[in-house]
Structure formats: C-alpha cells, structure tokens
Amino acid sequence: MKADVIILAAGQGTRMKSDLPKVLHRIAGQPMLQHVVDTARDLAPDRIIVVHGHGGDQVRAAVEGKDLVWVEQDRQLGTGHAVEQALPRVAADRVLVLYGDVPLIRSQTLERLLLACDEADLCVLTAELADPRGYGRIVRKGDEIECIVEEKDASPEIRSIREVNTGIMAMHSEGLRRWIAKLDNDNAQGEFYLTDCVALAREEGARVRAIPAKDPVEIQGVNDRKQLAMLEREWQRRVADELMTNGTTLMDPVRLDVRGKLFCGRDCEIDVNCVFEGVVVLGDGVKVGPNCIIRNSTLDAGSLVEAHSIIEDSRVGKACRIGPFARLRPGSLIEDGARIGNFVEVKNSRIGQGSKVNHLSYIGDTEMGREVNIGAGTITCNYDGANKHRTVIGDRAFVGSDTQLVAPVKVGADATIGAGSTITRDAPEGELTLSRSRQTTVKGWQRPRKEG
Ligand code: UD1
Ligand code: CA
C-alpha cells in the first residue's frame, strides 16, 4: 500500500502513574508501541514515522527496527501538533495516523480505512460506544462527517452522540498539510487538535467519511493500568481461540498466557496456568501439565511436561518426560525418551537418548550418553569458584545416589559409581568406582542418657 504511517506516541500517560513511558507498558510481553509497529508493518507502508516525546531514548531502545523514522515532539501541544512534527518526513500520497497506545488494532481494519481514501479525502475510523465518555464525538450530516467535537468542548446535545472518534485516520497527505497549517488551539484544552482537520476539510468542500470499526475492542486505548489489564486479557482470549481453532486442547482458555508465539502440532494439551514466552514449539501430542513456564524452547512429539516445570532456551526430543518440578535452564538438550524428574536442574548439558535423571539432581555443563542412570541427589560440581568445567558420562553408565562428580571429570561407558562417592578423577569404562570410607559398627555402644 502506498502510504506513510504516523504513530503518535508522545503522550505522557499520567494516569499510568509510572516512570516508564506509557507506550512501553507491555501487552503479551511486548511494548504496546511494538504491537502497533508490527501491525503497521503488515501493511507494507513506505515508511513508519514514530512521534515520541517523554522518555524518547528509552522508547527508541525498546522498540526494534531500522525501518522506523523517529521524530521528537518536545512539548505535547496536542495531536495536531504531533502530526505536524512528522509531516516533513512524509513523502507518500496517503497518510495513516495511528496511536501508540491503541495496541490491538488489526491490519485488516486499517486496510479498509486506507482503501476508503480512494473515494474520500479524509477517513476517520469511528466506533459506536455504549459509554462514549472521554472521546471526541462524530457530528454527522448523512454520510459526511461535519466535525469532531472533543468531550471538553461539547454541548450536552453533542455529548449524547454515541459515535466516537477512535483517533485513527487516513487521508491524502496534500490535504493534511493544508489543514494542519490552519489549526489553532482556541479550545477548552488549549491544544492543537488533529480532529479539527475534519471541519477544515469540510470548509474546503472535501469529502470526509466515517468508517465504522467492527470490533469495539480493537480501537480501545490504554490510559491506565486497568485498561492495560483489560486489553491483555483480550489479547490472550484471541490467542486461546486461535489455538483451539487449530486443534489444541486448553483445559481452561482463560488460564493461559502466551507472551510471544506458541506453535502447536496436532492434539497438544495444555493444562491450566501455563506461561509461554518467546517462541515455543510443541510437537504433535505434547502435553503440558499445570503451572509450567516454557520460554524459547522446542519440544518434540509425544513429550510430557508435568506440573510446575520451567523450561528455558532448551530442546526436548520425542517422548521425553519432564517434571514435575523440573527446571531446564538454557542450553539443555534432552534427547528422545529421556526423563528429567522432580527437583532436577539441568543447564547447558546434553542428556542422551533414554537416560534418566529422576530425582533431586543438578546436571550442569555435562555431556551424557544414552541409557545412563543418574541416582537421586547426584550433583555435577561444575564450578570451581572461577571457571566452569565439563563432566562427560559415557553410555549406560550407572551413577549411584548422592554422588558428586567434580569436573573436569569423565565417567566411562558402562561404568558404575557407588552411592555417596565424590569422584575427582576419571572413572574407567565398565568398572565399579567408589570413594567412601568403609562402614564400621561399634559393638556394645550405649546411647547417652539424660542426667538427673
Ligand atoms: C484523542 C482525540 C479524540 C479521540 C481519542 C481516542 C484529539 C484532539 N482527540 O483524544 O477525539 O476520541 O483520542 O482515544 O485528537 N499525543 C502525542 N502528542 C500530543 C498529544 C497526544 O503524541 O501532544 C498522542 C498520545 O500519545 C496518544 C494519542 O496522541 O497516543 C492521543 O492522545 P490523547 O491525549 O490520549 O488524546 P485524547 O484526549 O484521548
Ligand atoms: Ca487517550
């Protein structure tokens, strides 16, 4: 689409009561402004110009993109003034104005608005609200809009109009330049209102159209934290709907949080209160138990994650069992059929096919072969206070419970380590290695008795 997009994002957001610029408050883990930028990108516009003010450096640093043109509005003198700051950077014939604090707007709606400019000079996205308080009201004469009146400037009669200005508009840039040049701030708020362009356009006899939004939620703005939470829930509802439509079972769609992208194969099941962050891929038939957190990870077909497990930057193969209460830290590779049980932490390690680490262990910086059995309470001592060292465990090794493997160290294939050992030197292949003092019994020993 041949158009430039201007995103207004300079407002202070006083009602957020926050040190963070309003547009950086997050919906589904992403700054609101990022959502708006992403939606704008879907339209493939010529350029995206972001008008920032308060906390400009912070805003620029938080929102990605070399394709963005940043313009500063040093004082917030109104929406018309904000657009004026962006105008020198506008080159396309059409302009679309978006708000950085209206994060759920859909690209299909915006396409409709831009397309309406084929037949009109200025198109305003409007909405019919049960409670129009706070919004600018649309004053119509048939299909044409005569003007937009801000709540603070409105008579009781105008206040009773329920069709409101969503703030989102599309127009021909030539007209916009003329109208903006004529704006004044002679109104209740002493601001330069972008909305006054409507009356100015009408004076010229230009065609102004109201394009009604179909979904009142997508045009909702965020002014306070209650509205932020409301839109967060709305976003999550959309994500849950889409997952279910595509064949994923959600035990309770209102108790799911996806802060990023979640891709599910066929017949996945997700229990309540799970959080997915970044990009998460679940293969066919993967089941995730309640209260799990999975971040930037891939789990292959048939794997099961039991309750209260946390998986981060890791890869889990097919038919594995993780948890309950397991923690896979970054760089864990759990190969097909392996098991990571309760209170087990794995970090930067490969757990080979069919190996089992079932209870209360820490496995860090380890290369583990296949069919290994790690007894309860085994710990790799990978850190000497200055450096990290690797532990290598061969195929089919059996490590007895409560063993410490002091890295760097190797346990050979088919080796057995006796329970309670502290292994500081390599344990040879196929042999039993143990390090513990011999058990003795003191014959006839008496327990002390309480005196007096
Ligand atoms: C504006 C509209 C109103 C509409 C409402 C929809 C005007 C005059 N009024 O009112 O008709 O119903 O939005 O939510 O346009 N901004 C700047 N610089 C400024 C002022 C605002 O960048 O100097 C940005 C804000 O960050 C925000 C947007 O413009 O993203 C709207 O500003 P806001 O103050 O919320 O406008 P409203 O008074 O709500
Ligand atoms: Ca607002």
XYZ file of C-alpha atoms and ligand atoms in Angstrom:
492
model
C 0.000 0.000 0.000
C 1.426 3.396 -0.994
C 1.190 5.236 2.297
C 3.200 6.561 5.201
C 2.172 5.685 8.718
C 2.492 8.174 11.560
C 2.321 6.652 15.033
C 1.613 9.158 17.802
C 3.460 8.100 20.909
C 4.499 11.290 22.675
C 1.804 11.412 25.357
C 2.933 11.315 28.987
C 0.411 8.787 30.194
C -0.054 10.491 33.563
C -2.781 8.096 34.625
C -0.435 5.115 34.371
C 1.366 6.611 37.411
C 4.609 5.206 36.081
C 8.215 6.150 35.394
C 8.006 4.105 32.210
C 6.721 5.923 29.083
C 3.151 4.754 28.518
C 3.758 3.128 25.128
C 6.404 0.868 26.684
C 3.941 -0.791 29.024
C 3.521 -4.332 27.820
C 0.756 -6.393 26.304
C 1.653 -10.073 25.956
C 5.247 -9.323 26.872
C 5.763 -6.690 24.161
C 5.623 -2.904 24.475
C 2.294 -1.538 23.239
C 4.168 0.503 20.654
C 5.795 -2.675 19.330
C 2.346 -4.146 18.636
C 1.328 -1.027 16.726
C 4.595 -1.017 14.760
C 4.146 -4.709 13.878
C 0.591 -4.084 12.684
C 1.769 -1.097 10.639
C 4.466 -3.291 9.058
C 1.786 -5.767 7.941
C 0.503 -3.001 5.649
C 3.925 -2.709 3.987
C 3.843 1.094 4.068
C 6.550 3.302 2.558
C 7.673 4.493 5.969
C 6.666 4.350 9.583
C 7.219 7.591 11.444
C 7.023 7.442 15.222
C 6.444 10.691 17.125
C 7.974 10.336 20.562
C 8.343 12.710 23.466
C 8.765 11.820 27.090
C 11.492 9.159 27.505
C 12.438 9.218 23.827
C 15.734 7.352 24.156
C 14.130 4.659 26.217
C 11.321 4.293 23.673
C 13.753 4.048 20.765
C 15.873 1.488 22.552
C 12.874 -0.699 23.417
C 11.219 -0.859 20.025
C 13.000 -2.665 17.242
C 13.570 -1.589 13.699
C 15.967 0.162 11.383
C 12.953 0.919 9.202
C 11.459 3.327 11.746
C 11.755 7.102 11.374
C 11.844 8.803 14.774
C 10.578 12.325 15.280
C 10.620 14.195 18.541
C 7.766 16.311 19.835
C 9.429 18.095 22.732
C 6.253 19.602 24.156
C 2.910 17.837 23.942
C 0.779 20.558 22.398
C -1.850 18.215 21.007
C -2.438 15.520 18.411
C -2.448 18.057 15.554
C 0.894 19.444 16.698
C 2.273 15.902 16.971
C 1.302 15.117 13.374
C 2.830 18.434 12.284
C 6.218 17.296 13.662
C 6.068 14.228 11.416
C 4.927 15.998 8.237
C 8.417 16.960 6.964
C 9.212 13.242 6.810
C 6.041 12.303 4.914
C 6.566 11.552 1.217
C 3.726 9.197 0.211
C 0.385 10.390 -1.160
C -1.532 8.908 1.725
C -1.038 9.045 5.443
C -2.394 6.773 8.117
C -2.365 8.091 11.690
C -2.174 5.511 14.489
C -1.840 5.805 18.250
C 0.951 4.059 20.135
C -1.462 3.361 22.973
C -4.108 1.575 20.881
C -2.289 -1.758 20.620
C -4.934 -4.210 19.413
C -5.877 -2.527 16.155
C -5.942 -5.033 13.285
C -4.264 -4.551 9.936
C -7.449 -5.618 8.063
C -9.306 -2.685 9.618
C -6.520 -0.305 8.626
C -6.510 -1.635 5.074
C -10.223 -0.913 4.896
C -9.624 2.632 6.123
C -6.829 3.311 3.629
C -8.873 1.874 0.799
C -11.757 4.204 1.673
C -9.413 7.084 0.752
C -9.944 6.105 -2.904
C -13.340 7.758 -2.576
C -12.660 10.399 0.075
C -10.072 12.939 1.199
C -10.192 12.127 4.879
C -11.443 8.922 6.510
C -11.981 8.577 10.221
C -12.263 5.227 11.965
C -15.227 5.548 14.292
C -16.966 3.363 16.851
C -20.421 3.255 18.354
C -19.968 3.025 22.126
C -22.489 2.425 24.900
C -20.423 4.755 27.044
C -18.801 7.398 24.827
C -17.412 9.465 27.711
C -13.943 10.932 27.161
C -13.964 10.520 23.392
C -14.364 13.056 20.621
C -17.892 12.855 19.148
C -18.660 12.436 15.479
C -21.097 15.062 14.232
C -22.622 13.759 11.014
C -24.721 15.059 8.211
C -25.824 11.889 6.463
C -22.767 10.013 5.271
C -20.474 13.006 5.688
C -18.838 13.964 8.984
C -19.244 17.690 9.654
C -16.821 17.912 12.554
C -15.419 16.125 15.591
C -16.066 17.750 18.936
C -13.918 16.873 21.930
C -15.795 15.946 25.106
C -14.457 19.000 26.923
C -15.731 21.335 24.193
C -19.069 19.587 23.699
C -22.583 20.769 24.487
C -24.887 18.295 26.303
C -26.580 17.599 22.979
C -23.299 16.642 21.315
C -22.266 14.630 24.365
C -25.311 12.441 23.813
C -23.859 11.268 20.453
C -22.550 7.737 20.806
C -20.446 7.571 17.678
C -16.887 8.450 18.648
C -13.556 9.223 17.054
C -11.176 6.318 17.604
C -8.322 8.701 16.771
C -7.239 6.568 13.831
C -7.489 8.364 10.499
C -6.294 8.070 6.934
C -6.049 10.939 4.477
C -4.388 12.360 1.409
C -1.142 13.965 2.526
C -1.632 17.091 0.431
C -4.874 17.881 2.252
C -3.341 17.039 5.593
C -0.561 19.601 5.060
C -3.097 22.315 4.262
C -5.353 21.525 7.204
C -2.554 21.174 9.743
C -1.220 24.600 8.719
C -4.585 26.115 9.602
C -5.039 24.550 13.047
C -5.351 26.749 16.121
C -5.510 25.975 19.805
C -8.565 28.005 20.636
C -10.376 25.291 22.607
C -11.027 24.039 26.129
C -7.645 22.278 26.395
C -5.550 24.906 24.569
C -4.256 22.168 22.259
C -3.819 21.794 18.523
C -6.419 19.146 17.754
C -5.874 16.808 14.815
C -9.638 16.319 14.898
C -10.174 19.923 13.733
C -8.902 18.809 10.315
C -12.385 17.442 9.737
C -14.110 20.836 9.932
C -11.288 22.436 7.914
C -11.656 19.801 5.216
C -15.423 20.341 5.118
C -14.908 24.110 4.698
C -12.975 23.301 1.530
C -15.775 21.037 0.422
C -13.541 17.989 0.783
C -15.061 14.537 1.276
C -14.847 13.227 4.846
C -16.040 9.708 5.619
C -16.659 7.821 8.837
C -15.569 4.193 8.625
C -17.084 2.222 11.494
C -14.825 -0.276 13.270
C -16.375 -3.723 13.518
C -14.850 -4.743 16.825
C -15.005 -2.171 19.641
C -12.080 -3.825 21.439
C -9.511 -3.237 18.733
C -9.938 0.526 18.948
C -9.582 0.668 22.751
C -6.843 2.907 24.041
C -4.864 2.450 27.225
C -4.860 5.321 29.668
C -4.500 3.461 32.956
C -3.453 0.074 34.256
C -6.998 -1.235 34.384
C -7.345 -0.727 30.635
C -3.920 -2.294 30.149
C -5.042 -5.417 32.020
C -8.310 -5.494 30.090
C -6.504 -5.487 26.738
C -4.010 -8.068 27.977
C -6.952 -10.401 28.703
C -8.454 -9.619 25.301
C -5.170 -10.474 23.581
C -4.918 -13.743 25.492
C -8.505 -14.572 24.580
C -7.640 -14.146 20.887
C -4.571 -16.388 21.249
C -6.532 -19.087 23.090
C -9.294 -19.004 20.466
C -6.787 -19.430 17.688
C -5.036 -22.343 19.410
C -8.311 -24.158 19.983
C -9.452 -23.477 16.427
C -6.230 -25.070 15.227
C -6.761 -28.203 17.309
C -5.088 -27.664 20.668
C -6.903 -28.645 23.870
C -6.792 -25.986 26.567
C -8.066 -27.166 29.929
C -9.197 -23.609 30.597
C -8.751 -20.984 27.878
C -8.845 -18.129 30.382
C -5.931 -19.553 32.319
C -3.308 -19.452 29.581
C -0.711 -16.748 28.902
C 1.220 -16.583 25.668
C 3.770 -13.783 25.621
C 5.240 -14.391 22.212
C 4.455 -17.127 19.712
C 3.275 -20.611 20.529
C 3.162 -23.181 17.718
C 1.373 -26.452 18.466
C 1.243 -29.658 16.437
C -1.841 -31.887 16.404
C -3.526 -32.940 19.609
C -1.466 -30.971 22.083
C -2.949 -30.494 25.540
C -2.197 -27.605 27.838
C -3.343 -27.623 31.427
C -4.126 -24.505 33.472
C -1.865 -21.572 34.375
C 0.905 -22.181 31.876
C 3.000 -19.283 30.592
C 4.703 -19.433 27.193
C 7.301 -16.810 26.353
C 9.293 -16.028 23.220
C 8.958 -18.665 20.533
C 7.791 -22.048 21.764
C 7.162 -25.030 19.501
C 5.253 -28.079 20.721
C 5.273 -31.168 18.516
C 2.278 -33.460 17.943
C 0.682 -34.815 21.075
C 2.815 -32.849 23.532
C 1.120 -32.468 26.907
C 1.957 -29.705 29.335
C 0.778 -30.032 32.921
C -0.461 -27.198 35.113
C 1.680 -24.234 36.224
C 4.531 -24.657 33.745
C 6.639 -21.891 32.243
C 8.186 -22.559 28.840
C 10.377 -19.969 27.162
C 12.087 -20.094 23.741
C 12.107 -23.870 23.561
C 11.105 -26.715 21.294
C 9.549 -29.966 22.489
C 9.191 -32.811 20.012
C 6.242 -35.117 19.513
C 4.832 -37.098 22.386
C 6.759 -35.418 25.181
C 5.116 -34.786 28.511
C 5.893 -31.889 30.822
C 4.452 -32.425 34.252
C 3.243 -29.784 36.691
C 5.391 -26.891 37.925
C 8.232 -27.290 35.452
C 10.272 -24.479 33.923
C 11.968 -24.866 30.550
C 14.103 -22.123 29.056
C 16.158 -21.929 25.824
C 16.179 -25.698 25.604
C 15.337 -28.503 23.270
C 13.438 -31.605 24.297
C 13.293 -34.593 21.953
C 10.484 -37.058 21.324
C 8.605 -38.923 24.052
C 10.532 -37.386 26.938
C 9.134 -36.914 30.419
C 9.992 -33.730 32.227
C 8.959 -32.911 35.806
C 7.017 -32.429 37.925
C 9.108 -29.604 39.434
C 11.915 -29.832 36.870
C 13.996 -26.910 35.687
C 15.701 -26.925 32.309
C 17.975 -23.904 32.085
C 19.452 -22.511 28.844
C 21.339 -24.907 26.629
C 19.713 -28.123 27.779
C 19.286 -30.770 25.111
C 17.165 -33.659 26.275
C 17.268 -36.420 23.674
C 14.446 -38.782 22.733
C 12.910 -40.811 25.504
C 14.966 -39.258 28.316
C 13.476 -38.450 31.711
C 14.093 -35.486 33.939
C 12.273 -35.911 37.226
C 11.327 -33.851 40.232
C 13.667 -31.239 41.673
C 16.187 -31.783 38.912
C 18.016 -28.831 37.388
C 19.803 -29.185 34.064
C 21.932 -26.470 32.483
C 23.984 -26.366 29.289
C 24.023 -30.141 29.043
C 23.121 -32.947 26.723
C 21.139 -35.787 28.217
C 21.404 -38.701 25.790
C 18.589 -40.893 24.482
C 16.699 -42.819 27.118
C 18.838 -41.534 30.006
C 17.196 -40.895 33.364
C 17.829 -38.199 35.926
C 14.818 -38.813 38.062
C 15.281 -37.147 41.426
C 16.892 -34.150 43.155
C 19.945 -33.604 40.954
C 21.989 -30.850 39.375
C 23.479 -31.562 35.968
C 25.478 -28.652 34.562
C 27.955 -28.439 31.643
C 27.603 -32.163 31.063
C 27.796 -34.418 28.052
C 25.776 -37.520 28.876
C 25.469 -40.561 26.628
C 22.452 -42.807 26.184
C 20.695 -45.102 28.692
C 22.551 -43.535 31.601
C 21.002 -43.769 35.039
C 21.733 -40.959 37.458
C 20.815 -41.733 41.067
C 18.961 -39.363 43.350
C 20.889 -36.397 44.686
C 23.722 -36.548 42.164
C 25.493 -33.280 41.600
C 27.965 -32.184 38.966
C 30.381 -29.803 40.674
C 30.995 -27.772 37.528
C 32.204 -24.552 39.085
C 35.447 -24.154 40.986
C 34.695 -20.591 42.038
C 36.386 -19.153 38.955
C 35.750 -21.381 35.947
C 33.182 -23.859 34.675
C 34.315 -27.375 33.793
C 32.704 -30.202 31.871
C 31.583 -33.605 33.000
C 31.426 -36.427 30.472
C 29.375 -39.531 31.198
C 29.517 -42.483 28.803
C 26.630 -44.620 27.509
C 24.888 -46.908 30.019
C 26.869 -45.588 32.994
C 25.151 -46.050 36.360
C 25.815 -43.311 38.881
C 24.775 -44.203 42.436
C 22.759 -41.825 44.555
C 24.299 -38.840 46.311
C 27.366 -38.737 44.107
C 29.382 -35.612 43.432
C 31.150 -35.517 40.094
C 33.902 -32.920 40.474
C 34.544 -31.548 36.994
C 36.501 -31.769 34.803
C 35.876 -35.481 35.056
C 34.893 -38.450 32.886
C 32.827 -41.476 33.709
C 33.416 -44.202 31.122
C 30.726 -46.147 29.298
C 29.134 -48.940 31.352
C 30.934 -47.678 34.479
C 29.238 -47.946 37.855
C 29.755 -45.352 40.571
C 28.997 -46.442 44.134
C 26.452 -44.363 46.018
C 27.775 -41.482 48.102
C 31.014 -41.104 46.130
C 32.952 -37.953 45.460
C 34.512 -38.552 42.066
C 37.513 -36.329 41.405
C 39.372 -38.479 38.874
C 38.141 -40.239 35.738
C 36.178 -43.439 36.385
C 37.175 -46.163 33.913
C 34.814 -47.868 31.498
C 32.948 -50.918 32.705
C 34.375 -50.864 36.273
C 32.927 -50.080 39.690
C 34.415 -46.925 41.156
C 33.581 -45.638 44.587
C 35.091 -43.297 47.131
C 33.779 -43.555 50.637
C 35.085 -44.686 53.973
C 34.353 -48.243 54.974
C 31.339 -48.760 57.230
C 32.105 -49.831 60.812
C 29.952 -50.883 63.723
C 30.901 -50.127 67.356
C 29.781 -53.164 69.278
C 28.031 -52.601 72.620
C 27.953 -48.828 72.252
C 25.429 -47.108 74.556
C 23.410 -44.022 73.839
C 23.964 -41.172 76.315
C 21.135 -40.806 78.858
C 19.639 -37.643 80.264
C 21.222 -36.787 83.666
C 19.307 -36.130 86.938
C -7.938 11.843 21.179
C -8.857 12.524 20.182
C -10.300 12.137 20.470
C -10.423 10.625 20.397
C -9.430 9.969 21.350
C -9.436 8.476 21.125
C -7.855 14.666 19.592
C -7.860 16.123 19.820
N -8.713 13.951 20.299
O -8.255 12.345 22.448
O -11.167 12.718 19.527
O -11.748 10.247 20.743
O -8.113 10.440 21.091
O -8.634 7.850 22.090
O -7.113 14.192 18.763
N -0.225 12.506 21.547
C 1.012 12.976 21.133
N 1.307 14.280 21.327
C 0.445 15.154 21.885
C -0.821 14.663 22.298
C -1.123 13.333 22.104
O 1.837 12.217 20.636
O 0.798 16.333 22.014
C -0.542 11.090 21.329
C -0.734 10.314 22.613
O 0.466 9.688 22.999
C -1.786 9.271 22.233
C -2.590 9.987 21.167
O -1.782 11.024 20.660
O -1.199 8.141 21.662
C -3.894 10.536 21.698
O -3.646 11.447 22.718
P -4.584 11.593 23.967
O -4.103 12.675 24.814
O -4.819 10.271 24.577
O -5.919 12.094 23.221
P -7.365 12.133 23.799
O -7.531 13.352 24.603
O -7.706 10.843 24.400
Ca -6.447 8.756 25.062
